[in-house]
mmCIF file of C-alpha atoms and ligand atoms in Angstrom:
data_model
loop_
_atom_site.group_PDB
_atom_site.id
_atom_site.type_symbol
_atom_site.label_atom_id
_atom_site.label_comp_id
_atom_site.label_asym_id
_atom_site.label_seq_id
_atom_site.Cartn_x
_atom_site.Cartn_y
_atom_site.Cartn_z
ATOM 1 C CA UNK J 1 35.307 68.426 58.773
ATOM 2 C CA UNK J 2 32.514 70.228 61.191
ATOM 3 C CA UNK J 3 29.889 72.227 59.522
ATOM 4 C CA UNK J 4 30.446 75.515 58.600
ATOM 5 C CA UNK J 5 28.697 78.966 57.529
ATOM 6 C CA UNK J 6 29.553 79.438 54.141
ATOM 7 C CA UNK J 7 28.848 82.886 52.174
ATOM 8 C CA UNK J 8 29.326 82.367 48.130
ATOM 9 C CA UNK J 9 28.964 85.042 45.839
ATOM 10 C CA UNK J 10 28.124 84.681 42.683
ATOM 11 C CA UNK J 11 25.738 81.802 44.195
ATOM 12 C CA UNK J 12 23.725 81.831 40.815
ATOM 13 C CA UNK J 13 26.627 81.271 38.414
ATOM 14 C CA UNK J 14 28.447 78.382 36.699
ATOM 15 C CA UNK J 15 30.106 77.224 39.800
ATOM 16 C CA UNK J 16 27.549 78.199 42.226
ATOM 17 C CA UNK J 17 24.858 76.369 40.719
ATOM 18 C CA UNK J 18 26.306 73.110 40.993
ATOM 19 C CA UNK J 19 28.194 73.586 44.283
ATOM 20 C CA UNK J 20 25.053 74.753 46.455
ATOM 21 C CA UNK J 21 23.617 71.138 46.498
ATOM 22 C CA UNK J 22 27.007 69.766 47.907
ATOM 23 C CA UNK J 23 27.486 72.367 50.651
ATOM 24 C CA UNK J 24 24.160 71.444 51.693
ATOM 25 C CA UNK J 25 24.790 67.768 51.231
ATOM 26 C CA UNK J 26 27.622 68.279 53.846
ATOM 27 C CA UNK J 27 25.741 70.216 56.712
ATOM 28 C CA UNK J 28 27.753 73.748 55.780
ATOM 29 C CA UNK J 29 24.860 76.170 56.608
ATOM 30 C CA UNK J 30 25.269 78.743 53.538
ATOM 31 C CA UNK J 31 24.219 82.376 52.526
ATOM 32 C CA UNK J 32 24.357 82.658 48.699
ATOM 33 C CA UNK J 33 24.906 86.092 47.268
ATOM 34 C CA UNK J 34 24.043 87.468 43.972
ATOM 35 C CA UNK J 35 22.574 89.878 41.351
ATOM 36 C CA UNK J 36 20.275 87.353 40.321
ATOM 37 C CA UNK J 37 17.105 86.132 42.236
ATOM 38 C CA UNK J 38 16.922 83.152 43.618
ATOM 39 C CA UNK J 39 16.813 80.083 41.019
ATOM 40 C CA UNK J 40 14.449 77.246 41.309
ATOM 41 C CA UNK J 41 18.134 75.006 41.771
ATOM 42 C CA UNK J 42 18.566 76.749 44.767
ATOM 43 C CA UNK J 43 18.090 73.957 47.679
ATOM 44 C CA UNK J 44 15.737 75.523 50.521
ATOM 45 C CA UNK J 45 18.299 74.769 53.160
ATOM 46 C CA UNK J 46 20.317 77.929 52.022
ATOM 47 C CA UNK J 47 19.506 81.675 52.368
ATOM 48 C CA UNK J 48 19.527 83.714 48.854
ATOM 49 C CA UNK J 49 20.349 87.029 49.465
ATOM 50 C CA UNK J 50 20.246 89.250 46.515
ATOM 51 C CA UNK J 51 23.385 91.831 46.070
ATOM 52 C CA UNK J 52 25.855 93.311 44.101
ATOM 53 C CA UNK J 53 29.461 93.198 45.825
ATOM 54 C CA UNK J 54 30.343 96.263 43.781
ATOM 55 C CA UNK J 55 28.097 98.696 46.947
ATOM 56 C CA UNK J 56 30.528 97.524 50.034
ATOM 57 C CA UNK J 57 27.726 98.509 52.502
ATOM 58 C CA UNK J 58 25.736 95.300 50.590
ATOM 59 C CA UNK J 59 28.305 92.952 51.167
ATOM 60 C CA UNK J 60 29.510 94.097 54.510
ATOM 61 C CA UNK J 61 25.320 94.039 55.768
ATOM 62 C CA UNK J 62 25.582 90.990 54.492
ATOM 63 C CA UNK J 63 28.934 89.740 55.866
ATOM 64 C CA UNK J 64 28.176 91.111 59.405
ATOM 65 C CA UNK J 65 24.768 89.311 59.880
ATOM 66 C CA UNK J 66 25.842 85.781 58.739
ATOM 67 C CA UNK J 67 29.313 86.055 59.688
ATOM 68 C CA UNK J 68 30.847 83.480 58.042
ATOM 69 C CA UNK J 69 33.278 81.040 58.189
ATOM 70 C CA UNK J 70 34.392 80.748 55.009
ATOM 71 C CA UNK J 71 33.892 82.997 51.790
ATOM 72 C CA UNK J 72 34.050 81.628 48.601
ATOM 73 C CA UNK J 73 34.372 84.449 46.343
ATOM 74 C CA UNK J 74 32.601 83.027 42.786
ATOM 75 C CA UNK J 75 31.299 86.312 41.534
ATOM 76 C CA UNK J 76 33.368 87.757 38.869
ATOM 77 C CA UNK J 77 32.982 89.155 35.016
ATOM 78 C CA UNK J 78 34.342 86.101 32.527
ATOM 79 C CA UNK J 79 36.526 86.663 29.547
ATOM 80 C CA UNK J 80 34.658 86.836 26.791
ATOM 81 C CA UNK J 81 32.215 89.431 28.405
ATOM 82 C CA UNK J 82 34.851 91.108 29.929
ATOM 83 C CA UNK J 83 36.508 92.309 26.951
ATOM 84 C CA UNK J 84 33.432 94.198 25.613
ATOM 85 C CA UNK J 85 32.420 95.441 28.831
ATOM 86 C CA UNK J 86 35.647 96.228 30.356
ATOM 87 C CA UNK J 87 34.786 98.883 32.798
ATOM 88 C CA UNK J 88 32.068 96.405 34.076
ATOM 89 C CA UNK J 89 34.926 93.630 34.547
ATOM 90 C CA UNK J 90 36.706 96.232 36.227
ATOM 91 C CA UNK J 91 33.946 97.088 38.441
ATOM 92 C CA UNK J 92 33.175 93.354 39.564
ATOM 93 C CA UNK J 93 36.400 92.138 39.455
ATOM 94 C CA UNK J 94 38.455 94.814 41.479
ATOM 95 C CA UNK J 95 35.719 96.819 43.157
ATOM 96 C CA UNK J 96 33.504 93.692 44.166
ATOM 97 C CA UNK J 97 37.018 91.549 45.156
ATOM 98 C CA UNK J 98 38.447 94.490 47.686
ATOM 99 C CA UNK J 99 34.806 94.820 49.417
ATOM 100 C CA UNK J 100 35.084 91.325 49.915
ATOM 101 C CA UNK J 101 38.303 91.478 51.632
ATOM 102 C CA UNK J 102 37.459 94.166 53.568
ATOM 103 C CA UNK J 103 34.225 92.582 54.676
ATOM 104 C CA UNK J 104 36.502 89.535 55.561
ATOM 105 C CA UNK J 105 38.256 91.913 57.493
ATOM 106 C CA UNK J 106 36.326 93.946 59.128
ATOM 107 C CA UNK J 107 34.170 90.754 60.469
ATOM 108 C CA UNK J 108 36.615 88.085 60.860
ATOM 109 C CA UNK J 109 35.900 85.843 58.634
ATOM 110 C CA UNK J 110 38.468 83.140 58.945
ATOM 111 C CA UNK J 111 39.145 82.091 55.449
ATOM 112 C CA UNK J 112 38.690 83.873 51.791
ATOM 113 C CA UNK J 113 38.754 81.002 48.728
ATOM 114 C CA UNK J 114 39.740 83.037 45.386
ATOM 115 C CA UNK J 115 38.749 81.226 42.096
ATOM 116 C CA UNK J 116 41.328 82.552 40.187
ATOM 117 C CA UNK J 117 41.957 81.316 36.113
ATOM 118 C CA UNK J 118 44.697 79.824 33.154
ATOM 119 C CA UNK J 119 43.202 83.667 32.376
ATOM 120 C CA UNK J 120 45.576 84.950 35.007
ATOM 121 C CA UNK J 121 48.688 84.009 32.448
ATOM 122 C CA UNK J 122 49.717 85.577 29.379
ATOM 123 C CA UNK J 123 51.506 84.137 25.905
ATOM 124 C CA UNK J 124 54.829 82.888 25.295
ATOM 125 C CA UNK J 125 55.191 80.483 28.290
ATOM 126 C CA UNK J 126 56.529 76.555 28.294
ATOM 127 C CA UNK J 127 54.283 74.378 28.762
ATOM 128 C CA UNK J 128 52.730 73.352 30.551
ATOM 129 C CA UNK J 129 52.848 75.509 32.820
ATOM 130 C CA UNK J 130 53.759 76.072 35.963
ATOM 131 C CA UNK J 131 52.698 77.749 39.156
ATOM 132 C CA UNK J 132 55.174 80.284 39.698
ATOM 133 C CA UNK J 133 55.513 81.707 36.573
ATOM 134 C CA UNK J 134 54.994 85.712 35.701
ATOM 135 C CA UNK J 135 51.652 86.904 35.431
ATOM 136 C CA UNK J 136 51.413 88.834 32.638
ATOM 137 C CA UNK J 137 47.749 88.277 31.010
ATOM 138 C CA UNK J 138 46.574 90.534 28.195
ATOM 139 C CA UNK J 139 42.381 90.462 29.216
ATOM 140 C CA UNK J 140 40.925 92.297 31.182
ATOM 141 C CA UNK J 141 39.160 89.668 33.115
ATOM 142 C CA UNK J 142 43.082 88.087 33.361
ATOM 143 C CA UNK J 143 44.645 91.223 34.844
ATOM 144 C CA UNK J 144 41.776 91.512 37.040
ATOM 145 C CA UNK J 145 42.394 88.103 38.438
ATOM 146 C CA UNK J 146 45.989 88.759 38.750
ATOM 147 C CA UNK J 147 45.103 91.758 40.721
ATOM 148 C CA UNK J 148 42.841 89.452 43.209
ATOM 149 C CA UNK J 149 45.187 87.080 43.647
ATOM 150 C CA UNK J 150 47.745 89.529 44.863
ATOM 151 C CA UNK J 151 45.560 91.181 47.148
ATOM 152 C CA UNK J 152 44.699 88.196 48.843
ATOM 153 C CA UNK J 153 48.066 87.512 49.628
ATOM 154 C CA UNK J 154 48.137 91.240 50.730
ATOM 155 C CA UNK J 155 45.272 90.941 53.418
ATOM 156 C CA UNK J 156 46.663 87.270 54.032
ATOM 157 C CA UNK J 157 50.177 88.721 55.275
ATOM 158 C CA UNK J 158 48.694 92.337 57.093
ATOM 159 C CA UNK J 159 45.375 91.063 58.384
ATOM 160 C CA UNK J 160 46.498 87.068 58.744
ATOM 161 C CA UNK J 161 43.239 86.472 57.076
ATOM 162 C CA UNK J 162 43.479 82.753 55.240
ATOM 163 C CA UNK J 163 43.861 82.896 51.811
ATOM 164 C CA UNK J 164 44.259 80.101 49.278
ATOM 165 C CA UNK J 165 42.225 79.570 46.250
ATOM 166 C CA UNK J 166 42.705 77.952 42.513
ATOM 167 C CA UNK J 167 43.025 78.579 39.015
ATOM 168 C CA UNK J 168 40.343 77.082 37.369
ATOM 169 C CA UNK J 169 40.778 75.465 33.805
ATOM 170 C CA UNK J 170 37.528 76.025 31.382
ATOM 171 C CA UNK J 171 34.648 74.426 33.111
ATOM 172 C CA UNK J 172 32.184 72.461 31.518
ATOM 173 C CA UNK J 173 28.970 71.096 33.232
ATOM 174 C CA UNK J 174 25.494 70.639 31.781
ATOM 175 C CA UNK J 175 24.648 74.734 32.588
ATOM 176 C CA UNK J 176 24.081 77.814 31.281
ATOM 177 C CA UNK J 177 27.832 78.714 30.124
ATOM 178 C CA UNK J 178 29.035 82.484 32.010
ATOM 179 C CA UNK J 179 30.632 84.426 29.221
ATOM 180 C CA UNK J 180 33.933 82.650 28.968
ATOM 181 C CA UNK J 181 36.152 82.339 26.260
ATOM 182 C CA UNK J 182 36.344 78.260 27.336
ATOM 183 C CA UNK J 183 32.360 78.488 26.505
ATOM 184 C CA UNK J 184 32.879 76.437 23.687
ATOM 185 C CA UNK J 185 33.170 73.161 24.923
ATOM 186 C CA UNK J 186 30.258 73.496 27.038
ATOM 187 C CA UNK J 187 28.091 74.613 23.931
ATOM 188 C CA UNK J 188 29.216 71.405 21.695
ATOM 189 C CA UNK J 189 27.584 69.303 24.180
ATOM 190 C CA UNK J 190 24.363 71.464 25.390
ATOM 191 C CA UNK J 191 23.974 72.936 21.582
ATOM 192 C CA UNK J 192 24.329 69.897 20.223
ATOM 193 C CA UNK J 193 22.039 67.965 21.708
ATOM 194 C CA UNK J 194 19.629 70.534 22.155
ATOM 195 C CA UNK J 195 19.818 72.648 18.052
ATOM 196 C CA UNK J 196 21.613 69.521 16.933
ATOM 197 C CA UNK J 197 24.190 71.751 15.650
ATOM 198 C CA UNK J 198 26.658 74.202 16.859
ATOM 199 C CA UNK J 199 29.232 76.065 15.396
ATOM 200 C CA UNK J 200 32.741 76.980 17.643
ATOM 201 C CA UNK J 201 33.995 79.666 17.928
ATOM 202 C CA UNK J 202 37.345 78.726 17.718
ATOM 203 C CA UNK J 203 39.665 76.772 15.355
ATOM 204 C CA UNK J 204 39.734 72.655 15.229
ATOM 205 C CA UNK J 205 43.310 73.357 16.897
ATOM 206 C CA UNK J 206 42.591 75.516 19.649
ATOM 207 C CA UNK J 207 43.793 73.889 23.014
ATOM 208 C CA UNK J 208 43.151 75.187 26.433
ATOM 209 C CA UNK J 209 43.094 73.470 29.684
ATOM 210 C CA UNK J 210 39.706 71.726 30.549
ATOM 211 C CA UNK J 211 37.628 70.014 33.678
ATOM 212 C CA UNK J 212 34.812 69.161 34.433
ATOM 213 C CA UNK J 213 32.788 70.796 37.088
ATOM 214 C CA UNK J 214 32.776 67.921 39.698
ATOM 215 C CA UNK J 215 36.302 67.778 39.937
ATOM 216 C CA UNK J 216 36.642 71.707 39.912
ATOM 217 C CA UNK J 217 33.883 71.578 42.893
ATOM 218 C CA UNK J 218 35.808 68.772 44.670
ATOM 219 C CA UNK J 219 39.276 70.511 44.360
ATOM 220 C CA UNK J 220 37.937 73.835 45.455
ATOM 221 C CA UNK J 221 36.843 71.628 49.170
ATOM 222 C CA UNK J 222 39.504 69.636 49.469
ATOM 223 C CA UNK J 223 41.863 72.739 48.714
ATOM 224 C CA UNK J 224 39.642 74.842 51.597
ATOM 225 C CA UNK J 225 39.719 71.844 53.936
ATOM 226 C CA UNK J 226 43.205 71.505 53.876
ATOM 227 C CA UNK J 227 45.364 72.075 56.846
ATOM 228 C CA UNK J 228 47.514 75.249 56.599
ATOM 229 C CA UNK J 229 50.543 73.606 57.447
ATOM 230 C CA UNK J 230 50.496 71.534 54.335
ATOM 231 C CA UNK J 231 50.577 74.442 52.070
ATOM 232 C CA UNK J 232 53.275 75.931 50.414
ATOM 233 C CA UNK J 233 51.464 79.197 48.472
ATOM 234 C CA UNK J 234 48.092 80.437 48.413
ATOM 235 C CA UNK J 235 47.403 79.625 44.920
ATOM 236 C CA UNK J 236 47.112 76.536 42.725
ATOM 237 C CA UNK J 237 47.531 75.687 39.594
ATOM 238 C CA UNK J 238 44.632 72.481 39.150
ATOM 239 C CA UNK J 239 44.383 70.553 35.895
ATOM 240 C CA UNK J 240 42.730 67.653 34.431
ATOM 241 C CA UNK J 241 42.717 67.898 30.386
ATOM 242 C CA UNK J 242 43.818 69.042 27.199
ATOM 243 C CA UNK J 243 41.675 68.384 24.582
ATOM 244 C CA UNK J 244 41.693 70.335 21.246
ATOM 245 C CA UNK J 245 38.736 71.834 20.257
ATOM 246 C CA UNK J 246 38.488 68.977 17.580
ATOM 247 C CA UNK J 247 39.061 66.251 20.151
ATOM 248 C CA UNK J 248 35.997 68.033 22.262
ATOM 249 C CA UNK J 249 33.796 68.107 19.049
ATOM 250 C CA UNK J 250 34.288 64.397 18.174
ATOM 251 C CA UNK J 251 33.564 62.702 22.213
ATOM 252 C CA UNK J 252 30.425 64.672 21.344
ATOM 253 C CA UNK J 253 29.678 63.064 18.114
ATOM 254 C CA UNK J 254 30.612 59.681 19.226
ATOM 255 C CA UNK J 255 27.879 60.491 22.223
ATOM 256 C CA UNK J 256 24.947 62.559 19.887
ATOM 257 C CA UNK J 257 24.464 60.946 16.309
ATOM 258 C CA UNK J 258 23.692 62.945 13.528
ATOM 259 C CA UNK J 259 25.021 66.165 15.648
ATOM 260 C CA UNK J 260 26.548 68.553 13.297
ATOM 261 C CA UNK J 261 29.725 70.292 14.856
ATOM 262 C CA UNK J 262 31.685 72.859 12.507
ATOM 263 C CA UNK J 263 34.407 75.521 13.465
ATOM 264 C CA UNK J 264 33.835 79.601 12.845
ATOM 265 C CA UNK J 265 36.695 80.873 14.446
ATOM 266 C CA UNK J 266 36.022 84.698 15.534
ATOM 267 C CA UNK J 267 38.984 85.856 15.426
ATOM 268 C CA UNK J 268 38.814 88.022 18.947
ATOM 269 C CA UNK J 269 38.012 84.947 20.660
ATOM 270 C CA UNK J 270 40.829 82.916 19.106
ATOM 271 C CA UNK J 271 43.326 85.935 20.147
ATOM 272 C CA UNK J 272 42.320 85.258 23.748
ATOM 273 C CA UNK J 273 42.614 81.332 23.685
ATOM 274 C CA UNK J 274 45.916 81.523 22.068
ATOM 275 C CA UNK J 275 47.248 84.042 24.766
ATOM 276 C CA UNK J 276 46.358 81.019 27.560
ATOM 277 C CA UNK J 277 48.393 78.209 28.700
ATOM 278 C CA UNK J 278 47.718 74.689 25.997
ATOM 279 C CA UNK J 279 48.111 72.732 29.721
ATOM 280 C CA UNK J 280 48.793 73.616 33.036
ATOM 281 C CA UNK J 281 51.536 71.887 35.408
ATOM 282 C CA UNK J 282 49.774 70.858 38.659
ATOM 283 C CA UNK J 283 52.443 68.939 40.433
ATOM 284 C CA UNK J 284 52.285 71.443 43.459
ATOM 285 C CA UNK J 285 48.650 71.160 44.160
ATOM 286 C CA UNK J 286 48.989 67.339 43.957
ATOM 287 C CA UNK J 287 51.929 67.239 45.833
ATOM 288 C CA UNK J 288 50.986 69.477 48.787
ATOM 289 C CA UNK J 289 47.210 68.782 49.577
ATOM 290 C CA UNK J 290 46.602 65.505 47.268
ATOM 291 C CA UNK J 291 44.718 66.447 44.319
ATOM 292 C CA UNK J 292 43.962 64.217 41.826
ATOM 293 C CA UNK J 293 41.175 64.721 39.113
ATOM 294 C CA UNK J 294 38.858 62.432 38.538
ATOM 295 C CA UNK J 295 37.358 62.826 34.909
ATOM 296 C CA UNK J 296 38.725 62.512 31.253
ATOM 297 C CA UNK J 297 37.589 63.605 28.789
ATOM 298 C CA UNK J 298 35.654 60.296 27.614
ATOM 299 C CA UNK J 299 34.696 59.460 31.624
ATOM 300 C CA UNK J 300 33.122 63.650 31.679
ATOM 301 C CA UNK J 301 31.480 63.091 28.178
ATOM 302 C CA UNK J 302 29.975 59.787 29.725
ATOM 303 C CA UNK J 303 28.467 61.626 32.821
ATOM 304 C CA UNK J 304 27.545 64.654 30.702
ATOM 305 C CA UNK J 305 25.397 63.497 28.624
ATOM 306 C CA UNK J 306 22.381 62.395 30.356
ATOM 307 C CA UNK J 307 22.827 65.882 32.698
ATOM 308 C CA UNK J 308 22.754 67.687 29.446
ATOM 309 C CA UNK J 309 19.888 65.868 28.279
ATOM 310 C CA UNK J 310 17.905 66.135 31.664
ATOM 311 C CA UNK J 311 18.436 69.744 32.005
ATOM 312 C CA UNK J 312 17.339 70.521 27.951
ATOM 313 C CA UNK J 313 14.432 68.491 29.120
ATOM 314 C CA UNK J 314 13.615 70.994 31.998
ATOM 315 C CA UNK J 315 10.049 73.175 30.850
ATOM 316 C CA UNK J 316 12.230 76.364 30.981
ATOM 317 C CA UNK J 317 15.129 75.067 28.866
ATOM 318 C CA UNK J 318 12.994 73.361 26.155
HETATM 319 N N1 LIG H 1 36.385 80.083 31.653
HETATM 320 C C1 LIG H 1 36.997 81.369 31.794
HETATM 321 C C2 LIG H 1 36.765 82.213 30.626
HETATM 322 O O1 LIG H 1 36.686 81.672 29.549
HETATM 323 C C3 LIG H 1 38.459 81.224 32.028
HETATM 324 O O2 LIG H 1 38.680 81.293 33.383
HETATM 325 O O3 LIG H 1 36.728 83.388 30.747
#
């Protein structure tokens, strides 16, 4: 695949992070966009622009100088945040979403990638589940991605701008979790080794699809690289594991000894894992453009560990 001009908002977040490296690593010549200033992870190959996609004049300035490729559109407010600051979510998640399809538009960028979420579906579905199922989330971060993912396929069929994206299980890498309701899992292992303890908000039982951030980076490129012809929808469902939150808690004590992992559900929180899918059905995305995860959850635990460890490590972190 030839090098491209990539623009990623929400550059600074979960995903961003850890993607920024890899674009780089390929020869993609990238603008990252976001709130935050530009992080000491940021590789010096890529241009920070700071920006909030809610003011459209900041993303289309933005959008019109670079003129990008490709957009991967990161930026968004996560569950768990979302539901005490809804009219933020809202904000972000609509708002920020339509000026970047109209920035798309109105400067020809080629492709949009939406990172869409298991928060996009609601309770009371079989599992696992599949693609085309109805959308009907009870979040406000859910309905918000239900909303994007529509309106790509909007400016997909009136503008023939190319649209395709993902829904993302719970990531976990060795990073500052985003204000998910998945944030769990990533706190057992960065908690635990760096307080020794940490206590979940969520019951022992609690089961949501998980992956781990290299597969959720590699699935997002492969997905983007992917010729058109091959697909049959714009979005897909991706999915690697299903551990319970007890399963998560005990690959981390077989990894940290002595680490003390206990269960506080808060009941809010719970309400929201229990309205997502227990495991997703992925057969589409594997069938039409190959993918295949990568990482378990013993073979993630395995690589997390010493990331985890090197990152508490860090002077900032310690
Ligand atoms: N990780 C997200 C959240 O918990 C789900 O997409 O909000």
């Amino acid at each position: 695949m030839a090098a491209m001009k990539i623009l990623l908002t929400g550059a600074g977040g979960q995903i961003g992070t850890d993607m920024l490296p890899i674009l780089v690593a390929r020869g993609d010549e990238v603008l990252a966009f976001d709130l935050a200033p530009r992080p000491d992870t940021c590789p010096p190959e890529v241009e920070w622009v700071r920006g909030d996609i809610t003011y459209a004049e900041e993303v289309n300035t933005a959008v019109e100088r670079f003129q990008p490729d490709r957009i991967f559109h990161l930026a968004a407010i996560l569950s768990a945040v979302g539901e005490g600051v809804p009219h933020r979510a809202w904000r972000v998640n609509m708002d920020g979403t339509y000026n970047i399809f109209e920035a798309a538009r109105l400067f020809d960028v080629e492709q949009v990638f939406y990172t869409s979420t298991i928060a996009a579906f609601g309770p009371g579905l079989d599992q696992p589940v599949g693609d085309q199922v109805s959308l009907r989330p009870t979040t406000m971060y859910g309905l918000t991605k239900v909303a994007g993912e529509l309106l790509g396929e909007y400016y997909e069929q009136k503008f023939g701008i190319d649209f395709r994206g993902v829904r993302f299980p719970g990531l976990i890498n060795a990073g500052i979790p985003g204000g998910g309701t998945s944030d769990y899992a990533l706190f057992m292992f960065v908690d635990g080794m760096r307080e020794g303890r940490y206590a979940a908000f969520c019951t022992p039982e609690a089961m949501i699809p998980f992956m781990y951030m290299p597969d959720a980076i590699r699935a997002t490129l492969e997905l983007s690289d992917a010729p058109k012809e091959k697909l049959t929808q714009s979005i897909y469902n991706i999915a690697a594991m299903s551990p319970t939150a007890a399963e998560i808690a005990d690959a981390v004590r077989a990894r940290i000894p002595g680490v003390e992992l206990t269960f506080e559900p808060n009941e809010a929180l719970q309400a929201i894992l229990d309205s997502w899918p227990d495991a997703l059905d992925d057969s589409r995305a594997r069938a039409d453009w190959g993918w295949n995860h990568e990482f378990d959850l013993d073979g993630m635990s395995d690589d997390l560990i010493p990331k985890v460890r090197a990152l508490i490590d860090e002077p900032q972190h310690a």
